[in-house]
Each structure stands twice: as C-alpha cells, then as structure tokens.
XYZ file of N, CA, C and O in Angstrom:
608
model
N -15.426 1.479 -11.587
C -14.300 2.091 -10.903
C -13.028 1.743 -11.669
O -12.847 0.622 -12.120
N -12.165 2.717 -11.812
C -10.889 2.510 -12.497
C -9.912 1.799 -11.561
O -10.002 1.903 -10.337
N -8.964 1.100 -12.161
C -7.942 0.391 -11.403
C -7.173 1.351 -10.498
O -6.886 1.030 -9.344
N -6.858 2.532 -10.995
C -6.115 3.507 -10.193
C -6.891 3.899 -8.936
O -6.300 4.069 -7.861
N -8.212 4.028 -9.053
C -9.039 4.351 -7.888
C -9.002 3.213 -6.867
O -8.938 3.461 -5.658
N -9.023 1.997 -7.351
C -8.955 0.838 -6.455
C -7.610 0.788 -5.729
O -7.546 0.415 -4.553
N -6.545 1.170 -6.428
C -5.222 1.191 -5.793
C -5.162 2.233 -4.676
O -4.573 1.996 -3.616
N -5.810 3.362 -4.899
C -5.872 4.405 -3.861
C -6.697 3.911 -2.682
O -6.308 4.090 -1.520
N -7.830 3.280 -2.969
C -8.665 2.729 -1.899
C -7.922 1.657 -1.103
O -8.049 1.574 0.121
N -7.149 0.825 -1.801
C -6.358 -0.208 -1.123
C -5.367 0.424 -0.153
O -5.249 -0.006 0.993
N -4.668 1.459 -0.598
C -3.702 2.144 0.269
C -4.404 2.759 1.480
O -3.901 2.668 2.615
N -5.552 3.380 1.248
C -6.312 3.960 2.359
C -6.755 2.879 3.341
O -6.691 3.066 4.556
N -7.188 1.763 2.812
C -7.639 0.653 3.652
C -6.478 0.102 4.484
O -6.627 -0.193 5.675
N -5.320 -0.029 3.874
C -4.141 -0.511 4.597
C -3.761 0.453 5.720
O -3.401 0.022 6.823
N -3.855 1.752 5.469
C -3.571 2.747 6.512
C -4.575 2.639 7.648
O -4.211 2.700 8.823
N -5.862 2.492 7.282
C -6.905 2.375 8.295
C -6.681 1.127 9.160
O -6.814 1.177 10.382
N -6.293 0.027 8.553
C -6.034 -1.207 9.302
C -4.861 -1.010 10.248
O -4.901 -1.440 11.405
N -3.819 -0.342 9.795
C -2.672 -0.079 10.671
C -3.069 0.828 11.832
O -2.634 0.626 12.966
N -3.921 1.813 11.578
C -4.406 2.683 12.650
C -5.246 1.888 13.650
O -5.132 2.089 14.865
N -6.068 0.980 13.137
C -6.860 0.131 14.026
C -5.959 -0.752 14.883
O -6.239 -0.970 16.070
N -4.877 -1.245 14.300
C -3.918 -2.042 15.067
C -3.384 -1.234 16.256
O -3.372 -1.710 17.388
N -2.978 -0.002 15.979
C -2.430 0.839 17.032
C -3.481 1.166 18.098
O -3.189 1.160 19.298
N -4.683 1.437 17.665
C -5.765 1.738 18.607
C -6.099 0.512 19.452
O -6.377 0.636 20.657
N -6.088 -0.662 18.856
C -6.334 -1.894 19.614
C -5.244 -2.119 20.659
O -5.534 -2.501 21.800
N -4.002 -1.902 20.269
C -2.890 -2.084 21.205
C -3.039 -1.130 22.388
O -2.829 -1.521 23.547
N -3.391 0.134 22.103
C -3.574 1.110 23.189
C -4.731 0.722 24.113
O -4.752 1.108 25.278
N -5.700 -0.005 23.595
C -6.877 -0.377 24.377
C -6.785 -1.786 24.965
O -7.735 -2.244 25.604
N -5.673 -2.462 24.780
C -5.555 -3.869 25.174
C -5.428 -4.062 26.690
O -5.868 -5.075 27.215
N -4.823 -3.100 27.371
C -4.613 -3.234 28.823
C -4.866 -1.906 29.508
O -4.499 -0.857 28.983
N -5.478 -2.011 30.688
C -5.693 -0.833 31.528
C -5.455 -1.220 32.978
O -5.478 -2.398 33.320
N -5.233 -0.215 33.784
C -5.108 -0.481 35.210
C -6.467 -0.863 35.779
O -7.516 -0.468 35.249
N -6.425 -1.594 36.862
C -7.650 -1.998 37.531
C -8.469 -0.765 37.881
O -7.948 0.228 38.373
N -9.751 -0.806 37.572
C -10.645 0.307 37.853
C -10.695 1.352 36.745
O -11.514 2.260 36.782
N -9.853 1.250 35.747
C -9.832 2.197 34.627
C -10.590 1.616 33.444
O -10.822 0.416 33.361
N -10.929 2.468 32.481
C -11.594 2.058 31.251
C -10.616 2.234 30.084
O -9.815 3.161 30.090
N -10.679 1.347 29.092
C -9.810 1.531 27.920
C -10.229 2.798 27.171
O -11.386 3.218 27.260
N -9.304 3.401 26.437
C -9.649 4.614 25.679
C -10.738 4.366 24.630
O -11.516 5.252 24.317
N -10.773 3.137 24.093
C -11.804 2.771 23.124
C -12.260 1.344 23.399
O -11.533 0.551 23.999
N -13.447 1.015 22.931
C -14.006 -0.314 23.117
C -13.300 -1.304 22.182
O -13.463 -1.227 20.963
N -12.521 -2.248 22.753
C -11.803 -3.203 21.899
C -12.728 -4.038 21.015
O -12.376 -4.343 19.873
N -13.909 -4.379 21.490
C -14.840 -5.176 20.674
C -15.290 -4.407 19.440
O -15.367 -4.968 18.334
N -15.572 -3.132 19.610
C -15.979 -2.308 18.471
C -14.815 -2.152 17.493
O -15.010 -2.189 16.270
N -13.613 -1.991 18.018
C -12.442 -1.871 17.156
C -12.201 -3.161 16.386
O -11.858 -3.125 15.195
N -12.367 -4.313 17.055
C -12.184 -5.600 16.378
C -13.214 -5.784 15.268
O -12.892 -6.299 14.195
N -14.447 -5.368 15.526
C -15.496 -5.471 14.497
C -15.134 -4.588 13.295
O -15.269 -5.002 12.131
N -14.643 -3.370 13.567
C -14.230 -2.473 12.482
C -13.033 -3.060 11.729
O -12.951 -2.963 10.504
N -12.122 -3.695 12.458
C -10.969 -4.344 11.828
C -11.421 -5.444 10.889
O -10.933 -5.540 9.753
N -12.332 -6.281 11.321
C -12.827 -7.376 10.485
C -13.464 -6.847 9.204
O -13.219 -7.374 8.115
N -14.242 -5.789 9.321
C -14.871 -5.179 8.137
C -13.809 -4.638 7.184
O -13.875 -4.860 5.971
N -12.822 -3.956 7.737
C -11.746 -3.388 6.911
C -10.921 -4.482 6.244
O -10.513 -4.342 5.082
N -10.663 -5.566 6.945
C -9.897 -6.674 6.370
C -10.660 -7.342 5.230
O -10.065 -7.713 4.218
N -11.975 -7.487 5.381
C -12.789 -8.049 4.287
C -12.742 -7.123 3.067
O -12.615 -7.583 1.932
N -12.848 -5.821 3.307
C -12.777 -4.848 2.215
C -11.417 -4.916 1.517
O -11.341 -4.912 0.289
N -10.344 -5.017 2.314
C -9.004 -5.100 1.741
C -8.845 -6.368 0.913
O -8.309 -6.328 -0.199
N -9.327 -7.483 1.422
C -9.245 -8.748 0.685
C -9.950 -8.636 -0.660
O -9.413 -9.036 -1.691
N -11.147 -8.073 -0.654
C -11.904 -7.907 -1.896
C -11.147 -7.025 -2.882
O -11.035 -7.363 -4.068
N -10.615 -5.905 -2.409
C -9.873 -5.004 -3.295
C -8.640 -5.690 -3.881
O -8.387 -5.594 -5.083
N -7.885 -6.370 -3.037
C -6.673 -7.049 -3.510
C -7.017 -8.111 -4.549
O -6.360 -8.213 -5.587
N -8.057 -8.884 -4.296
C -8.454 -9.918 -5.251
C -8.853 -9.308 -6.587
O -8.437 -9.791 -7.653
N -9.621 -8.237 -6.550
C -10.071 -7.593 -7.793
C -8.903 -6.934 -8.529
O -8.825 -6.996 -9.752
N -8.004 -6.309 -7.776
C -6.827 -5.676 -8.394
C -5.953 -6.743 -9.041
O -5.507 -6.589 -10.188
N -5.702 -7.826 -8.310
C -4.862 -8.898 -8.860
C -5.481 -9.518 -10.112
O -4.784 -9.783 -11.097
N -6.790 -9.729 -10.084
C -7.479 -10.292 -11.246
C -7.357 -9.346 -12.438
O -7.036 -9.775 -13.557
N -7.578 -8.064 -12.184
C -7.481 -7.069 -13.256
C -6.066 -7.010 -13.814
O -5.868 -7.008 -15.036
N -5.073 -6.985 -12.938
C -3.674 -6.937 -13.371
C -3.282 -8.174 -14.177
O -2.509 -8.085 -15.124
N -3.824 -9.317 -13.798
C -3.463 -10.568 -14.477
C -4.132 -10.721 -15.841
O -3.609 -11.417 -16.710
N -5.276 -10.082 -16.024
C -6.035 -10.276 -17.259
C -5.968 -9.092 -18.224
O -6.512 -9.170 -19.324
N -5.294 -8.010 -17.812
C -5.219 -6.825 -18.661
C -3.863 -6.753 -19.351
O -2.819 -6.762 -18.694
N -3.888 -6.693 -20.678
C -2.650 -6.597 -21.450
C -2.236 -5.142 -21.638
O -3.059 -4.302 -22.005
N -0.948 -4.885 -21.399
C -0.379 -3.575 -21.725
C -0.052 -3.524 -23.205
O -0.234 -2.512 -23.867
N 0.491 -4.618 -23.668
C 0.775 -4.817 -25.093
C 0.710 -6.325 -25.320
O 0.550 -7.090 -24.375
N 0.832 -6.753 -26.531
C 0.675 -8.170 -26.870
C 1.554 -9.059 -25.997
O 2.782 -8.922 -25.999
N 0.927 -9.926 -25.227
C 1.650 -10.910 -24.433
C 2.228 -10.398 -23.118
O 2.911 -11.134 -22.425
N 1.961 -9.133 -22.759
C 2.493 -8.571 -21.506
C 1.333 -7.986 -20.700
O 0.724 -6.999 -21.095
N 1.035 -8.632 -19.568
C -0.033 -8.142 -18.703
C 0.514 -7.086 -17.745
O 1.735 -6.897 -17.628
N -0.393 -6.419 -17.061
C 0.037 -5.451 -16.042
C 0.847 -6.172 -14.968
O 1.863 -5.652 -14.498
N 0.429 -7.390 -14.590
C 1.188 -8.168 -13.592
C 2.614 -8.419 -14.055
O 3.563 -8.310 -13.272
N 2.771 -8.760 -15.336
C 4.108 -8.975 -15.894
C 4.938 -7.700 -15.791
O 6.113 -7.727 -15.410
N 4.323 -6.574 -16.138
C 5.030 -5.287 -16.104
C 5.409 -4.903 -14.673
O 6.496 -4.363 -14.435
N 4.531 -5.186 -13.718
C 4.840 -4.890 -12.307
C 6.028 -5.713 -11.825
O 6.908 -5.200 -11.120
N 6.060 -6.983 -12.210
C 7.189 -7.838 -11.836
C 8.480 -7.332 -12.470
O 9.529 -7.273 -11.820
N 8.391 -6.938 -13.732
C 9.565 -6.405 -14.423
C 10.040 -5.114 -13.758
O 11.227 -4.914 -13.542
N 9.102 -4.236 -13.401
C 9.461 -2.979 -12.745
C 10.142 -3.234 -11.400
O 11.147 -2.605 -11.067
N 9.596 -4.170 -10.633
C 10.184 -4.478 -9.327
C 11.618 -4.978 -9.459
O 12.492 -4.580 -8.689
N 11.866 -5.852 -10.433
C 13.230 -6.364 -10.595
C 14.160 -5.305 -11.169
O 15.342 -5.262 -10.811
N 13.646 -4.430 -12.022
C 14.463 -3.312 -12.518
C 14.857 -2.382 -11.367
O 16.009 -1.936 -11.289
N 13.909 -2.099 -10.484
C 14.206 -1.243 -9.331
C 15.239 -1.890 -8.412
O 16.141 -1.214 -7.893
N 15.104 -3.202 -8.204
C 16.068 -3.919 -7.374
C 17.454 -3.883 -8.002
O 18.456 -3.586 -7.335
N 17.530 -4.177 -9.303
C 18.806 -4.164 -10.011
C 19.431 -2.773 -9.968
O 20.624 -2.623 -9.697
N 18.622 -1.744 -10.187
C 19.116 -0.381 -10.141
C 19.670 -0.049 -8.762
O 20.724 0.561 -8.630
N 18.980 -0.460 -7.731
C 19.419 -0.206 -6.354
C 20.756 -0.886 -6.062
O 21.649 -0.294 -5.440
N 20.902 -2.116 -6.520
C 22.150 -2.852 -6.296
C 23.305 -2.193 -7.044
O 24.384 -1.984 -6.481
N 23.072 -1.842 -8.310
C 24.117 -1.184 -9.099
C 24.496 0.165 -8.483
O 25.663 0.529 -8.434
N 23.505 0.899 -8.007
C 23.764 2.191 -7.389
C 24.596 2.026 -6.114
O 25.530 2.796 -5.863
N 24.284 1.009 -5.319
C 25.069 0.721 -4.109
C 26.499 0.335 -4.467
O 27.450 0.727 -3.782
N 26.650 -0.427 -5.547
C 27.975 -0.829 -6.001
C 28.791 0.394 -6.433
O 29.969 0.526 -6.085
N 28.170 1.306 -7.159
C 28.850 2.536 -7.572
C 29.281 3.324 -6.342
O 30.423 3.799 -6.256
N 28.397 3.446 -5.369
C 28.724 4.191 -4.145
C 29.881 3.552 -3.395
O 30.777 4.247 -2.905
N 29.871 2.234 -3.296
C 30.952 1.535 -2.587
C 32.277 1.660 -3.333
O 33.329 1.864 -2.716
N 32.234 1.551 -4.639
C 33.459 1.605 -5.431
C 34.030 3.015 -5.493
O 35.241 3.199 -5.595
N 33.178 4.023 -5.422
C 33.623 5.409 -5.559
C 34.031 6.032 -4.231
O 34.470 7.171 -4.201
N 33.902 5.293 -3.146
C 34.223 5.817 -1.820
C 35.687 6.253 -1.769
O 36.595 5.458 -2.017
N 35.900 7.525 -1.488
C 37.261 8.052 -1.398
C 37.889 7.666 -0.067
O 37.250 7.757 0.976
N 39.123 7.270 -0.125
C 39.882 6.891 1.068
C 40.971 7.944 1.265
O 41.803 8.139 0.394
N 40.914 8.625 2.363
C 41.962 9.605 2.657
C 43.178 8.883 3.226
O 43.075 8.154 4.201
N 44.304 9.124 2.596
C 45.562 8.543 3.078
C 46.415 9.681 3.625
O 46.606 10.699 2.977
N 46.902 9.479 4.817
C 47.683 10.525 5.460
C 49.179 10.261 5.395
O 49.976 11.131 5.687
N 49.531 9.045 5.016
C 50.957 8.748 4.864
C 51.116 7.642 3.830
O 50.168 6.944 3.487
N 52.342 7.470 3.340
C 52.631 6.451 2.334
C 52.454 5.041 2.879
O 52.257 4.097 2.126
N 52.537 4.895 4.191
C 52.457 3.550 4.773
C 51.018 3.035 4.879
O 50.806 1.857 5.145
N 50.032 3.912 4.687
C 48.644 3.462 4.769
C 48.276 2.669 3.506
O 48.825 2.894 2.435
N 47.356 1.764 3.679
C 46.934 0.886 2.592
C 46.163 1.691 1.554
O 45.294 2.494 1.872
N 46.487 1.456 0.298
C 45.817 2.125 -0.805
C 44.765 1.179 -1.389
O 45.029 0.006 -1.610
N 43.564 1.712 -1.639
C 42.472 0.911 -2.186
C 42.207 1.310 -3.627
O 42.323 2.467 -3.997
N 41.817 0.307 -4.424
C 41.477 0.520 -5.826
C 40.095 -0.054 -6.093
O 39.719 -1.077 -5.537
N 39.369 0.590 -6.975
C 38.068 0.100 -7.383
C 38.263 -1.125 -8.279
O 39.118 -1.138 -9.159
N 37.453 -2.138 -8.084
C 37.545 -3.355 -8.893
C 36.545 -3.368 -10.044
O 36.475 -4.339 -10.796
N 35.747 -2.304 -10.148
C 34.740 -2.218 -11.201
C 34.877 -0.878 -11.917
O 35.459 0.074 -11.393
N 34.316 -0.823 -13.109
C 34.338 0.406 -13.893
C 33.158 1.278 -13.443
O 32.009 1.035 -13.826
N 33.456 2.303 -12.662
C 32.416 3.152 -12.082
C 31.630 3.888 -13.168
O 30.394 3.971 -13.107
N 32.313 4.391 -14.161
C 31.645 5.133 -15.234
C 30.642 4.253 -15.973
O 29.507 4.665 -16.240
N 31.051 3.040 -16.276
C 30.171 2.092 -16.962
C 28.965 1.733 -16.097
O 27.828 1.699 -16.563
N 29.222 1.474 -14.812
C 28.130 1.127 -13.902
C 27.162 2.295 -13.728
O 25.944 2.089 -13.679
N 27.691 3.508 -13.636
C 26.813 4.672 -13.484
C 25.937 4.847 -14.716
O 24.764 5.198 -14.613
N 26.491 4.568 -15.879
C 25.695 4.627 -17.111
C 24.571 3.591 -17.068
O 23.439 3.859 -17.507
N 24.848 2.405 -16.523
C 23.815 1.376 -16.385
C 22.749 1.813 -15.379
O 21.559 1.587 -15.599
N 23.176 2.437 -14.271
C 22.216 2.943 -13.285
C 21.289 3.962 -13.945
O 20.068 3.921 -13.760
N 21.867 4.858 -14.719
C 21.062 5.874 -15.412
C 20.100 5.238 -16.407
O 18.927 5.634 -16.501
N 20.561 4.229 -17.150
C 19.709 3.531 -18.117
C 18.573 2.802 -17.398
O 17.410 2.870 -17.812
N 18.901 2.123 -16.289
C 17.877 1.410 -15.523
C 16.857 2.380 -14.933
O 15.655 2.083 -14.896
N 17.320 3.531 -14.484
C 16.407 4.544 -13.951
C 15.433 5.003 -15.019
O 14.228 5.141 -14.772
N 15.929 5.241 -16.227
C 15.084 5.663 -17.331
C 14.068 4.567 -17.679
O 12.875 4.839 -17.867
N 14.529 3.321 -17.749
C 13.623 2.207 -18.059
C 12.530 2.088 -17.007
O 11.361 1.854 -17.342
N 12.894 2.244 -15.744
C 11.907 2.169 -14.653
C 10.870 3.276 -14.792
O 9.667 3.028 -14.640
N 11.327 4.497 -15.069
C 10.402 5.626 -15.235
C 9.450 5.390 -16.398
O 8.238 5.626 -16.285
N 9.979 4.928 -17.513
C 9.151 4.691 -18.697
C 8.135 3.583 -18.444
O 6.963 3.704 -18.807
N 8.579 2.507 -17.826
C 7.675 1.401 -17.530
C 6.617 1.826 -16.526
O 5.431 1.509 -16.678
N 7.018 2.580 -15.521
C 6.072 3.047 -14.516
C 5.027 3.963 -15.142
O 3.848 3.884 -14.805
N 5.438 4.808 -16.065
C 4.502 5.693 -16.769
C 3.482 4.874 -17.559
O 2.284 5.183 -17.536
N 3.938 3.821 -18.213
C 3.043 2.946 -18.971
C 2.049 2.252 -18.039
O 0.850 2.171 -18.334
N 2.553 1.777 -16.896
C 1.680 1.108 -15.912
C 0.649 2.092 -15.369
O -0.542 1.770 -15.266
N 1.096 3.295 -15.021
C 0.179 4.300 -14.475
C -0.909 4.669 -15.494
O -2.078 4.816 -15.122
N -0.529 4.803 -16.745
C -1.521 5.111 -17.786
C -2.558 3.995 -17.875
O -3.766 4.262 -17.979
N -2.094 2.763 -17.814
C -3.027 1.628 -17.864
C -3.949 1.634 -16.649
O -5.143 1.352 -16.762
N -3.399 1.974 -15.484
C -4.217 2.021 -14.266
C -5.366 3.018 -14.393
O -6.469 2.771 -13.914
N -5.115 4.141 -15.020
C -6.140 5.179 -15.160
C -7.136 4.871 -16.268
O -8.216 5.456 -16.325
N -6.773 3.949 -17.165
C -7.653 3.644 -18.303
C -8.332 2.276 -18.206
O -9.092 1.912 -19.099
N -8.041 1.540 -17.148
C -8.548 0.169 -17.031
C -9.637 0.109 -15.970
O -9.460 0.597 -14.846
N -10.745 -0.510 -16.332
C -11.831 -0.727 -15.371
C -11.488 -1.896 -14.457
O -10.978 -2.918 -14.915
N -11.759 -1.727 -13.176
C -11.531 -2.792 -12.199
C -12.513 -3.919 -12.451
O -13.720 -3.693 -12.643
N -12.017 -5.150 -12.464
C -12.878 -6.320 -12.709
C -13.497 -6.798 -11.406
O -12.975 -6.585 -10.335
N -14.625 -7.486 -11.545
C -15.298 -8.070 -10.364
C -14.709 -9.397 -9.996
O -14.169 -10.119 -10.738
C-alpha cells in the first residue's frame, strides 16, 4: 500500500470514529421504558476496533515519514514540520498585512489618524513568497506520498 493510500484510510478512520462518538452520545440516555436508537455495547466494540486500526495506521505512517528521505538529509517528517511552520508564518504575515492595511474612515479633522507601522508592500511580497514555497513543498511531499510504500 502506498503512503498516500494510508493517509486517505487514516482520514476515513478518523471520520468514522467521530461518527461513532456522535452515535454513542445519541444512544447514551433514553427515557424510562424507551430503547436507545442503537446498541451502545455494539457501538463501543466498533469504536475499539476503529481505534486499533487508527493507531496502527498512524504508527506505520509516522515510521514511513521518519525513515523516508525526500532528498539527502531531509525526511518526509522534516518536510512536514517545515511546511507546517511555513503555513503558520504565512498566516501571521497575512494577518499583519490585513491589520496594517485596514482603512480608517475619518469624517473630520479632529478624529485620530492612524498610520501603518510596517511596510505593507514588503510584507505582501513575503506572503506571496511563503505561499509559493508552501505550494512547492506540498507538491514534493504529495509526490513522495504517491511513490512511497507504507512500512510495517
């Protein structure tokens, strides 16, 4: 099985577990004399099976990511960490640009005038550069996911 297939299975498993959570909650209490919509014991058994499957998938994905090199000295895990921090940095810079570029309508001379304390043009260029780097890195990671066999 390819790493990309395992990632899809992991997402499906996580969705199934969340659905089981909701079904368990709906079946947790009933009025006296009523029956729950589903058997909580059967749902709990299905939850346990799904959680074991999820644990196995996560362990295998993590092992594969840690031992697979994208290029010399850079594993998939390293690239994922780099991508996450690039996305965070891009988000912060983008928020800063939005805050600094906020137009203030002044209706009279007596109202307080605000000035940007940062260079919006420069920051926007950095946001664009970070966006490009994230896309390129993500493309490299995705290619590796489709070409890498999942480890046991």
